[in-house]
């Protein structure tokens, strides 16, 4: 009897650990980053409840595809490209950065298909 209880408890612990591991991977974007994304998305798509729902879906989809550190890297590159001078040109003329941006663009395209179509 005790053995069955311990086995059941072990199964529950393993299941809970797997759920926590999946949650941490799927939810590695800080709340502030998600809010910033939704605010910018709503600025482009309208200040309506429907836009908020679609933009929230978009950031959730993006987060499920692209880890937060790669999202930050791509957003940083895009931000630096908007500058002027030699520092900005480094970000415009370096081919290795294109992969980061392409990955972000693919994730954004998938989010648009899932949430806005």
JSON list of C-alpha atoms in Angstrom, two decimals:
[
{"chain": "A", "resi": 1, "resn": "UNK", "atom": "CA", "xyz": [0.00, 0.00, 0.00]},
{"chain": "A", "resi": 2, "resn": "UNK", "atom": "CA", "xyz": [2.74, 2.45, 0.99]},
{"chain": "A", "resi": 3, "resn": "UNK", "atom": "CA", "xyz": [4.70, 1.43, -2.08]},
{"chain": "A", "resi": 4, "resn": "UNK", "atom": "CA", "xyz": [1.77, 2.32, -4.36]},
{"chain": "A", "resi": 5, "resn": "UNK", "atom": "CA", "xyz": [1.39, 5.70, -2.65]},
{"chain": "A", "resi": 6, "resn": "UNK", "atom": "CA", "xyz": [5.10, 6.41, -3.08]},
{"chain": "A", "resi": 7, "resn": "UNK", "atom": "CA", "xyz": [5.00, 5.36, -6.74]},
{"chain": "A", "resi": 8, "resn": "UNK", "atom": "CA", "xyz": [2.00, 7.63, -7.35]},
{"chain": "A", "resi": 9, "resn": "UNK", "atom": "CA", "xyz": [3.73, 10.50, -5.57]},
{"chain": "A", "resi": 10, "resn": "UNK", "atom": "CA", "xyz": [6.83, 9.93, -7.70]},
{"chain": "A", "resi": 11, "resn": "UNK", "atom": "CA", "xyz": [4.76, 10.04, -10.89]},
{"chain": "A", "resi": 12, "resn": "UNK", "atom": "CA", "xyz": [3.14, 13.28, -9.73]},
{"chain": "A", "resi": 13, "resn": "UNK", "atom": "CA", "xyz": [6.52, 14.84, -8.96]},
{"chain": "A", "resi": 14, "resn": "UNK", "atom": "CA", "xyz": [7.93, 13.86, -12.34]},
{"chain": "A", "resi": 15, "resn": "UNK", "atom": "CA", "xyz": [4.83, 15.25, -14.08]},
{"chain": "A", "resi": 16, "resn": "UNK", "atom": "CA", "xyz": [5.01, 18.49, -12.10]},
{"chain": "A", "resi": 17, "resn": "UNK", "atom": "CA", "xyz": [8.71, 18.85, -12.90]},
{"chain": "A", "resi": 18, "resn": "UNK", "atom": "CA", "xyz": [8.06, 18.36, -16.60]},
{"chain": "A", "resi": 19, "resn": "UNK", "atom": "CA", "xyz": [5.25, 20.91, -16.50]},
{"chain": "A", "resi": 20, "resn": "UNK", "atom": "CA", "xyz": [7.48, 23.44, -14.74]},
{"chain": "A", "resi": 21, "resn": "UNK", "atom": "CA", "xyz": [10.29, 22.86, -17.22]},
{"chain": "A", "resi": 22, "resn": "UNK", "atom": "CA", "xyz": [7.93, 23.38, -20.15]},
{"chain": "A", "resi": 23, "resn": "UNK", "atom": "CA", "xyz": [6.50, 26.51, -18.54]},
{"chain": "A", "resi": 24, "resn": "UNK", "atom": "CA", "xyz": [9.91, 28.06, -17.99]},
{"chain": "A", "resi": 25, "resn": "UNK", "atom": "CA", "xyz": [10.88, 27.49, -21.62]},
{"chain": "A", "resi": 26, "resn": "UNK", "atom": "CA", "xyz": [7.55, 28.74, -23.00]},
{"chain": "A", "resi": 27, "resn": "UNK", "atom": "CA", "xyz": [7.43, 31.71, -20.65]},
{"chain": "A", "resi": 28, "resn": "UNK", "atom": "CA", "xyz": [10.95, 33.10, -20.64]},
{"chain": "A", "resi": 29, "resn": "UNK", "atom": "CA", "xyz": [9.88, 36.59, -21.81]},
{"chain": "A", "resi": 30, "resn": "UNK", "atom": "CA", "xyz": [9.61, 39.05, -18.92]},
{"chain": "A", "resi": 31, "resn": "UNK", "atom": "CA", "xyz": [6.22, 40.66, -18.43]},
{"chain": "A", "resi": 32, "resn": "UNK", "atom": "CA", "xyz": [7.64, 44.09, -19.25]},
{"chain": "A", "resi": 33, "resn": "UNK", "atom": "CA", "xyz": [8.90, 42.84, -22.63]},
{"chain": "A", "resi": 34, "resn": "UNK", "atom": "CA", "xyz": [5.50, 41.35, -23.42]},
{"chain": "A", "resi": 35, "resn": "UNK", "atom": "CA", "xyz": [3.77, 44.60, -22.46]},
{"chain": "A", "resi": 36, "resn": "UNK", "atom": "CA", "xyz": [6.18, 46.67, -24.56]},
{"chain": "A", "resi": 37, "resn": "UNK", "atom": "CA", "xyz": [5.50, 44.41, -27.54]},
{"chain": "A", "resi": 38, "resn": "UNK", "atom": "CA", "xyz": [1.72, 44.64, -27.11]},
{"chain": "A", "resi": 39, "resn": "UNK", "atom": "CA", "xyz": [1.82, 48.44, -26.73]},
{"chain": "A", "resi": 40, "resn": "UNK", "atom": "CA", "xyz": [3.90, 48.82, -29.91]},
{"chain": "A", "resi": 41, "resn": "UNK", "atom": "CA", "xyz": [1.68, 46.35, -31.74]},
{"chain": "A", "resi": 42, "resn": "UNK", "atom": "CA", "xyz": [-1.46, 48.23, -30.68]},
{"chain": "A", "resi": 43, "resn": "UNK", "atom": "CA", "xyz": [0.08, 51.51, -31.82]},
{"chain": "A", "resi": 44, "resn": "UNK", "atom": "CA", "xyz": [0.37, 49.97, -35.28]},
{"chain": "A", "resi": 45, "resn": "UNK", "atom": "CA", "xyz": [-2.94, 48.06, -35.29]},
{"chain": "A", "resi": 46, "resn": "UNK", "atom": "CA", "xyz": [-5.33, 50.24, -33.31]},
{"chain": "A", "resi": 47, "resn": "UNK", "atom": "CA", "xyz": [-6.22, 50.91, -29.71]},
{"chain": "A", "resi": 48, "resn": "UNK", "atom": "CA", "xyz": [-9.10, 48.44, -29.55]},
{"chain": "A", "resi": 49, "resn": "UNK", "atom": "CA", "xyz": [-9.88, 45.39, -27.46]},
{"chain": "A", "resi": 50, "resn": "UNK", "atom": "CA", "xyz": [-9.62, 43.23, -30.58]},
{"chain": "A", "resi": 51, "resn": "UNK", "atom": "CA", "xyz": [-6.16, 44.64, -31.36]},
{"chain": "A", "resi": 52, "resn": "UNK", "atom": "CA", "xyz": [-5.06, 43.96, -27.78]},
{"chain": "A", "resi": 53, "resn": "UNK", "atom": "CA", "xyz": [-6.22, 40.36, -28.04]},
{"chain": "A", "resi": 54, "resn": "UNK", "atom": "CA", "xyz": [-4.48, 39.86, -31.37]},
{"chain": "A", "resi": 55, "resn": "UNK", "atom": "CA", "xyz": [-1.29, 41.57, -30.19]},
{"chain": "A", "resi": 56, "resn": "UNK", "atom": "CA", "xyz": [-1.25, 39.44, -27.01]},
{"chain": "A", "resi": 57, "resn": "UNK", "atom": "CA", "xyz": [-1.65, 36.35, -29.17]},
{"chain": "A", "resi": 58, "resn": "UNK", "atom": "CA", "xyz": [1.19, 37.61, -31.36]},
{"chain": "A", "resi": 59, "resn": "UNK", "atom": "CA", "xyz": [3.68, 38.02, -28.52]},
{"chain": "A", "resi": 60, "resn": "UNK", "atom": "CA", "xyz": [2.69, 34.65, -27.05]},
{"chain": "A", "resi": 61, "resn": "UNK", "atom": "CA", "xyz": [3.26, 33.02, -30.44]},
{"chain": "A", "resi": 62, "resn": "UNK", "atom": "CA", "xyz": [6.56, 34.82, -30.85]},
{"chain": "A", "resi": 63, "resn": "UNK", "atom": "CA", "xyz": [7.65, 33.67, -27.39]},
{"chain": "A", "resi": 64, "resn": "UNK", "atom": "CA", "xyz": [6.75, 30.07, -28.20]},
{"chain": "A", "resi": 65, "resn": "UNK", "atom": "CA", "xyz": [8.96, 30.15, -31.31]},
{"chain": "A", "resi": 66, "resn": "UNK", "atom": "CA", "xyz": [11.88, 32.40, -30.42]},
{"chain": "A", "resi": 67, "resn": "UNK", "atom": "CA", "xyz": [13.77, 32.29, -27.09]},
{"chain": "A", "resi": 68, "resn": "UNK", "atom": "CA", "xyz": [13.96, 35.64, -25.32]},
{"chain": "A", "resi": 69, "resn": "UNK", "atom": "CA", "xyz": [17.73, 36.05, -25.67]},
{"chain": "A", "resi": 70, "resn": "UNK", "atom": "CA", "xyz": [17.50, 35.69, -29.47]},
{"chain": "A", "resi": 71, "resn": "UNK", "atom": "CA", "xyz": [14.56, 38.10, -29.55]},
{"chain": "A", "resi": 72, "resn": "UNK", "atom": "CA", "xyz": [16.61, 40.68, -27.62]},
{"chain": "A", "resi": 73, "resn": "UNK", "atom": "CA", "xyz": [19.59, 40.18, -29.94]},
{"chain": "A", "resi": 74, "resn": "UNK", "atom": "CA", "xyz": [17.49, 40.71, -33.08]},
{"chain": "A", "resi": 75, "resn": "UNK", "atom": "CA", "xyz": [15.66, 43.73, -31.63]},
{"chain": "A", "resi": 76, "resn": "UNK", "atom": "CA", "xyz": [18.99, 45.25, -30.58]},
{"chain": "A", "resi": 77, "resn": "UNK", "atom": "CA", "xyz": [20.41, 44.82, -34.08]},
{"chain": "A", "resi": 78, "resn": "UNK", "atom": "CA", "xyz": [17.32, 46.42, -35.62]},
{"chain": "A", "resi": 79, "resn": "UNK", "atom": "CA", "xyz": [17.49, 49.28, -33.14]},
{"chain": "A", "resi": 80, "resn": "UNK", "atom": "CA", "xyz": [21.18, 49.89, -33.78]},
{"chain": "A", "resi": 81, "resn": "UNK", "atom": "CA", "xyz": [20.59, 49.93, -37.55]},
{"chain": "A", "resi": 82, "resn": "UNK", "atom": "CA", "xyz": [18.36, 52.97, -37.12]},
{"chain": "A", "resi": 83, "resn": "UNK", "atom": "CA", "xyz": [21.27, 55.04, -35.83]},
{"chain": "A", "resi": 84, "resn": "UNK", "atom": "CA", "xyz": [23.71, 57.10, -37.83]},
{"chain": "A", "resi": 85, "resn": "UNK", "atom": "CA", "xyz": [27.45, 56.92, -38.20]},
{"chain": "A", "resi": 86, "resn": "UNK", "atom": "CA", "xyz": [30.04, 54.20, -38.18]},
{"chain": "A", "resi": 87, "resn": "UNK", "atom": "CA", "xyz": [28.56, 52.25, -35.26]},
{"chain": "A", "resi": 88, "resn": "UNK", "atom": "CA", "xyz": [25.21, 51.92, -37.01]},
{"chain": "A", "resi": 89, "resn": "UNK", "atom": "CA", "xyz": [26.81, 50.95, -40.31]},
{"chain": "A", "resi": 90, "resn": "UNK", "atom": "CA", "xyz": [28.49, 47.99, -38.61]},
{"chain": "A", "resi": 91, "resn": "UNK", "atom": "CA", "xyz": [25.03, 46.63, -37.80]},
{"chain": "A", "resi": 92, "resn": "UNK", "atom": "CA", "xyz": [23.81, 47.31, -41.34]},
{"chain": "A", "resi": 93, "resn": "UNK", "atom": "CA", "xyz": [26.77, 45.75, -43.15]},
{"chain": "A", "resi": 94, "resn": "UNK", "atom": "CA", "xyz": [27.45, 42.59, -41.14]},
{"chain": "A", "resi": 95, "resn": "UNK", "atom": "CA", "xyz": [25.97, 39.47, -42.78]},
{"chain": "A", "resi": 96, "resn": "UNK", "atom": "CA", "xyz": [25.98, 37.39, -39.59]},
{"chain": "A", "resi": 97, "resn": "UNK", "atom": "CA", "xyz": [23.32, 39.69, -38.14]},
{"chain": "A", "resi": 98, "resn": "UNK", "atom": "CA", "xyz": [20.99, 38.83, -41.01]},
{"chain": "A", "resi": 99, "resn": "UNK", "atom": "CA", "xyz": [20.38, 35.37, -39.52]},
{"chain": "A", "resi": 100, "resn": "UNK", "atom": "CA", "xyz": [19.21, 36.90, -36.24]},
{"chain": "A", "resi": 101, "resn": "UNK", "atom": "CA", "xyz": [16.85, 39.25, -38.02]},
{"chain": "A", "resi": 102, "resn": "UNK", "atom": "CA", "xyz": [15.57, 36.55, -40.38]},
{"chain": "A", "resi": 103, "resn": "UNK", "atom": "CA", "xyz": [14.73, 34.34, -37.41]},
{"chain": "A", "resi": 104, "resn": "UNK", "atom": "CA", "xyz": [12.77, 37.18, -35.80]},
{"chain": "A", "resi": 105, "resn": "UNK", "atom": "CA", "xyz": [10.98, 37.94, -39.08]},
{"chain": "A", "resi": 106, "resn": "UNK", "atom": "CA", "xyz": [9.98, 34.28, -39.50]},
{"chain": "A", "resi": 107, "resn": "UNK", "atom": "CA", "xyz": [8.57, 34.18, -35.97]},
{"chain": "A", "resi": 108, "resn": "UNK", "atom": "CA", "xyz": [6.70, 37.45, -36.55]},
{"chain": "A", "resi": 109, "resn": "UNK", "atom": "CA", "xyz": [5.27, 36.10, -39.82]},
{"chain": "A", "resi": 110, "resn": "UNK", "atom": "CA", "xyz": [4.04, 32.98, -38.05]},
{"chain": "A", "resi": 111, "resn": "UNK", "atom": "CA", "xyz": [2.49, 35.13, -35.30]},
{"chain": "A", "resi": 112, "resn": "UNK", "atom": "CA", "xyz": [0.74, 37.24, -37.92]},
{"chain": "A", "resi": 113, "resn": "UNK", "atom": "CA", "xyz": [-0.69, 34.17, -39.63]},
{"chain": "A", "resi": 114, "resn": "UNK", "atom": "CA", "xyz": [-1.91, 32.70, -36.34]},
{"chain": "A", "resi": 115, "resn": "UNK", "atom": "CA", "xyz": [-3.26, 35.87, -34.77]},
{"chain": "A", "resi": 116, "resn": "UNK", "atom": "CA", "xyz": [-4.18, 38.38, -37.48]},
{"chain": "A", "resi": 117, "resn": "UNK", "atom": "CA", "xyz": [-5.54, 36.28, -40.37]}
]
